PDB file of C-alpha atoms in Angstrom:
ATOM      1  CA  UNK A   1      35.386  28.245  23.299  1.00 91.00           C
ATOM      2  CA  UNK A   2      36.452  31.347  25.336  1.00 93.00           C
ATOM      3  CA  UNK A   3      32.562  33.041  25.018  1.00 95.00           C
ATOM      4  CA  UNK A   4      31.441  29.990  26.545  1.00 97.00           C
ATOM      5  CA  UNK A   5      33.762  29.557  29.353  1.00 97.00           C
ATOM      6  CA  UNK A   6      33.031  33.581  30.241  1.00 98.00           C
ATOM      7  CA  UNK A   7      29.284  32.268  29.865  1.00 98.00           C
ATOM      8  CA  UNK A   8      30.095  29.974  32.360  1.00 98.00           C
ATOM      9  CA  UNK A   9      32.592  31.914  34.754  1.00 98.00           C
ATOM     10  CA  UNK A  10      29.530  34.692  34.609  1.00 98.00           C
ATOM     11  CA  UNK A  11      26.970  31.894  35.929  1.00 98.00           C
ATOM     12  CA  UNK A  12      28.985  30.863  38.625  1.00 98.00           C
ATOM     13  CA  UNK A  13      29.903  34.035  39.742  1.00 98.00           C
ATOM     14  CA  UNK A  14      26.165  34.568  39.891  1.00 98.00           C
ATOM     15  CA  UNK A  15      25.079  31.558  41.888  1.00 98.00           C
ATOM     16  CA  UNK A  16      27.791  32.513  44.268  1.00 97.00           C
ATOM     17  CA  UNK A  17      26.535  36.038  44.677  1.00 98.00           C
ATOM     18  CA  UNK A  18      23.292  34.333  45.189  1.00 98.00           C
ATOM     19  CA  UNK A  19      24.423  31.809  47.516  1.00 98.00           C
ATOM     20  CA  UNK A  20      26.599  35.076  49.615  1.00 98.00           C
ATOM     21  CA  UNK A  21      23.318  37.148  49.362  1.00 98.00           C
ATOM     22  CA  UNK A  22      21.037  35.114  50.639  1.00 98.00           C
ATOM     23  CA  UNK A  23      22.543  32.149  52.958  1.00 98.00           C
ATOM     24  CA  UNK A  24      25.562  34.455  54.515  1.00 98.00           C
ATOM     25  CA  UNK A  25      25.730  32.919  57.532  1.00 97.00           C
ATOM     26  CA  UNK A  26      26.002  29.457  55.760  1.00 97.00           C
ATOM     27  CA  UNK A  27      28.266  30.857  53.286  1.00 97.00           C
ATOM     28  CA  UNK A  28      30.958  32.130  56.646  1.00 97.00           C
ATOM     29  CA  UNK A  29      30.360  28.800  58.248  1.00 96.00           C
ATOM     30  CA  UNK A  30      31.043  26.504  55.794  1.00 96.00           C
ATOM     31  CA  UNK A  31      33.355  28.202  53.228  1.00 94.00           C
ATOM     32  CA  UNK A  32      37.114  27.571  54.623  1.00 92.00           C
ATOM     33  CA  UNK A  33      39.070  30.263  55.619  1.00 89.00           C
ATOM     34  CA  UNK A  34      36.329  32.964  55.985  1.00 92.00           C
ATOM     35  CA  UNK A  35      35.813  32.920  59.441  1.00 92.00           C
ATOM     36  CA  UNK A  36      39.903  32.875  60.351  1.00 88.00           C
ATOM     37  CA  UNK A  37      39.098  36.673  58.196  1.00 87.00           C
ATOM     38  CA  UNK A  38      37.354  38.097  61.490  1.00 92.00           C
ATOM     39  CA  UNK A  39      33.754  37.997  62.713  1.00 96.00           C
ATOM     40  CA  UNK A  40      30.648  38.013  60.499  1.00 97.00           C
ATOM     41  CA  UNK A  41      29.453  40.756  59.075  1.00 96.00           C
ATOM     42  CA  UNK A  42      26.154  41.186  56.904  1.00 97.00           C
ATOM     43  CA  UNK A  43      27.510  44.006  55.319  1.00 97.00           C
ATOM     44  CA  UNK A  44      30.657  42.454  54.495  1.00 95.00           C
ATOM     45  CA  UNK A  45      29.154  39.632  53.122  1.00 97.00           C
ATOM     46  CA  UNK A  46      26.868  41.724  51.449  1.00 97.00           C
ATOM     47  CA  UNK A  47      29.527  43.627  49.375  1.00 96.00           C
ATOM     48  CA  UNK A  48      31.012  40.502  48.251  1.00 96.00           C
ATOM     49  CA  UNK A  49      28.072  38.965  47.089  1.00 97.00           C
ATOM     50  CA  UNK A  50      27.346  41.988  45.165  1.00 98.00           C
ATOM     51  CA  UNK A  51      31.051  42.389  43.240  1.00 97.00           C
ATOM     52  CA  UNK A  52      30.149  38.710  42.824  1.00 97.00           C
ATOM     53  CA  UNK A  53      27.168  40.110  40.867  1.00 98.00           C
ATOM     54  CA  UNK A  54      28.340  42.914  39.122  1.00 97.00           C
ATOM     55  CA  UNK A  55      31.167  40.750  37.543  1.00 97.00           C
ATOM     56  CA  UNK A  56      29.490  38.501  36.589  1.00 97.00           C
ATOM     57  CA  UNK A  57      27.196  40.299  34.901  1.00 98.00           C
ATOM     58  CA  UNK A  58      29.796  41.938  33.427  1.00 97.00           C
ATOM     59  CA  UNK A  59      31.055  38.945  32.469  1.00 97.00           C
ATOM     60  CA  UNK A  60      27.920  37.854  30.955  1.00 98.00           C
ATOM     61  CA  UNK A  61      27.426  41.604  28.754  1.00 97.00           C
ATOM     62  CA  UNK A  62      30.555  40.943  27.622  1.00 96.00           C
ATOM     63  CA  UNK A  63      30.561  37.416  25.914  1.00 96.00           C
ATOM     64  CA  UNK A  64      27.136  38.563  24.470  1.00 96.00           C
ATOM     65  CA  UNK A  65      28.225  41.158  22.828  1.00 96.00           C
ATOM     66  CA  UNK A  66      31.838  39.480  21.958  1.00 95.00           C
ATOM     67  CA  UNK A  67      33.336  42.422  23.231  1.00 95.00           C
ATOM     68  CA  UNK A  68      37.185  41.857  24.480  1.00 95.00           C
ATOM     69  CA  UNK A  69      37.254  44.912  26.678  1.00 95.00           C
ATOM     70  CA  UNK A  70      33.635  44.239  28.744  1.00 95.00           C
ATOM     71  CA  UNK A  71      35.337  40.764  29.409  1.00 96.00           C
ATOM     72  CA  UNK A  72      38.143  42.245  31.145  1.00 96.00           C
ATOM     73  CA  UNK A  73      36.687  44.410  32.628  1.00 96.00           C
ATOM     74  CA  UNK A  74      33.968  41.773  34.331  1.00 95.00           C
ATOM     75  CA  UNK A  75      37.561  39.604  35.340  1.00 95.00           C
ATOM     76  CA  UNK A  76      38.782  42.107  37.203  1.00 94.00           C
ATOM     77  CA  UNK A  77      36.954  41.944  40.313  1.00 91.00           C
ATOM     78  CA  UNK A  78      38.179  38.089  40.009  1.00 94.00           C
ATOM     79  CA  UNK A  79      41.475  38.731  39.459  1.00 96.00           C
ATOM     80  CA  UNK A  80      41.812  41.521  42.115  1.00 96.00           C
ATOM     81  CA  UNK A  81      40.394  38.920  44.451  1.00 94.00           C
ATOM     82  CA  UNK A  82      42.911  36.207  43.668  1.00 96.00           C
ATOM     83  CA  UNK A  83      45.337  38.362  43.908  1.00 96.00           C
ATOM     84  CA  UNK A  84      44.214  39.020  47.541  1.00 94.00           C
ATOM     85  CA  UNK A  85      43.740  35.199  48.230  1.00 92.00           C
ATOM     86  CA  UNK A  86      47.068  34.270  46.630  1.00 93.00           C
ATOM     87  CA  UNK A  87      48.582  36.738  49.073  1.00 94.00           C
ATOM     88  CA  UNK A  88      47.076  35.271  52.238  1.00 89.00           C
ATOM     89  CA  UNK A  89      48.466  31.531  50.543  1.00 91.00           C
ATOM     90  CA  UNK A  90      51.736  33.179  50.656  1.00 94.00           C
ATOM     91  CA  UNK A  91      51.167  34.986  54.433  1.00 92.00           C
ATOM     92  CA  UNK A  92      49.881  31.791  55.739  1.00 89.00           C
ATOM     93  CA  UNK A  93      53.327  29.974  55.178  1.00 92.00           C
ATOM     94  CA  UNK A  94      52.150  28.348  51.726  1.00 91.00           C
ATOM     95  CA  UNK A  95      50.371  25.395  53.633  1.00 88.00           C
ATOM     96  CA  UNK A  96      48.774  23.371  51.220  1.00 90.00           C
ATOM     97  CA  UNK A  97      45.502  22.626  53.008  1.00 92.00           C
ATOM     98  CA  UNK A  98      41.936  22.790  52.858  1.00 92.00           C
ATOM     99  CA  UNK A  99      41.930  26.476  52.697  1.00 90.00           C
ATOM    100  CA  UNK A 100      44.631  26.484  49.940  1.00 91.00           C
ATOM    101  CA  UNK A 101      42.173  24.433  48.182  1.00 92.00           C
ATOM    102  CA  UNK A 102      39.081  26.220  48.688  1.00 92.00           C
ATOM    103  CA  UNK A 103      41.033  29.435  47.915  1.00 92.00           C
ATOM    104  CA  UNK A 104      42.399  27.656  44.213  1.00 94.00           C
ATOM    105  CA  UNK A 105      39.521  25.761  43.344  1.00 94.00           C
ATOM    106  CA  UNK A 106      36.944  29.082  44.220  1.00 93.00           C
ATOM    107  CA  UNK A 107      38.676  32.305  43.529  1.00 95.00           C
ATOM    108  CA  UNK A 108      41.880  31.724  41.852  1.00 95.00           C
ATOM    109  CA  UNK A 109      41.448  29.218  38.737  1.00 96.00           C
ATOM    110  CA  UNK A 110      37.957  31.041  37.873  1.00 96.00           C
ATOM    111  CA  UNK A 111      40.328  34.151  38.002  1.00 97.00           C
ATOM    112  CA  UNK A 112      42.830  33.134  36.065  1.00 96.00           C
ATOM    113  CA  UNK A 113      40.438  31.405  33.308  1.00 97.00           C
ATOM    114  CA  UNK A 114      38.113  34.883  33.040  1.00 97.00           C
ATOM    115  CA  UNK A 115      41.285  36.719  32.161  1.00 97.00           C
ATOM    116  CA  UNK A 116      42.359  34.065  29.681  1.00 97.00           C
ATOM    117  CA  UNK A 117      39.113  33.327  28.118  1.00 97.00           C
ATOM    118  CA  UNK A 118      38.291  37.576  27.905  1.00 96.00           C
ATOM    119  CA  UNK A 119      42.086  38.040  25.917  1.00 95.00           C
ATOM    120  CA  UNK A 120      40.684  35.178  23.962  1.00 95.00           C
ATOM    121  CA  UNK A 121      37.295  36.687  22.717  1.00 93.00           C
ATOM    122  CA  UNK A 122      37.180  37.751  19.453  1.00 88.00           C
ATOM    123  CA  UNK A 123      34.405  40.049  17.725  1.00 84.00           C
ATOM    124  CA  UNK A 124      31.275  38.528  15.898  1.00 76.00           C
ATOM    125  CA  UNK A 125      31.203  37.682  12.706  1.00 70.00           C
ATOM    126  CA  UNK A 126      28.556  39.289  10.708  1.00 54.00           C
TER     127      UNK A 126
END
């Protein structure tokens, strides 16, 4: 059960890297709460589509190869990045609004379940 929630967790952190890299401007427009983070930036968007990538893909080598550690490692860039979004919730007032939404539903239940579901992996059987 946990390899194939990190399979899945790795897959959507993959079309989201996909979706940053190549529609950014759609991605700032239409993702809420982005643009309230400043202007748009390429490069910004750039870098976040690419920890995107290399998490997931982390993500992914690790529930291959059943290995515990790899799957940590690949959450981390998700649960860094909750931890950041879970501090603007707090910063913001705790409003519970479309933002608060995005922000749970996007960034900090995928978070939360890549850490659970990597301390959960255990080593293949032979």
């Amino acid at each position: 059960m946990a390899r194939i929630l990190l399979f899945i967790l790795a897959g959507y952190a993959i079309i989201i890297s996909g979706y940053i890299w190549f529609l950014p401007q759609m991605f700032y427009d239409n993702t809420p709460g982005v643009a309230m983070m400043g202007p748009f930036s390429l490069h910004f968007m750039r870098d976040v589509s690419l920890a995107y990538l290399a998490g997931g893909l982390i993500l992914f080598w690790g529930a291959l190869r059943h290995d515990q550690r790899l799957a940590l490692a690949g959450g981390l860039w998700f649960a860094f990045h909750a931890l950041y979004h879970f501090g603007i919730f707090i910063n913001r007032g705790f409003p519970f609004d479309i933002i608060t939404a995005s922000d749970f539903a996007g960034v900090i239940v995928p978070a939360t379940l890549a850490i659970w579901a990597a301390r959960r992996l255990t080593p293949a059987t032979s």
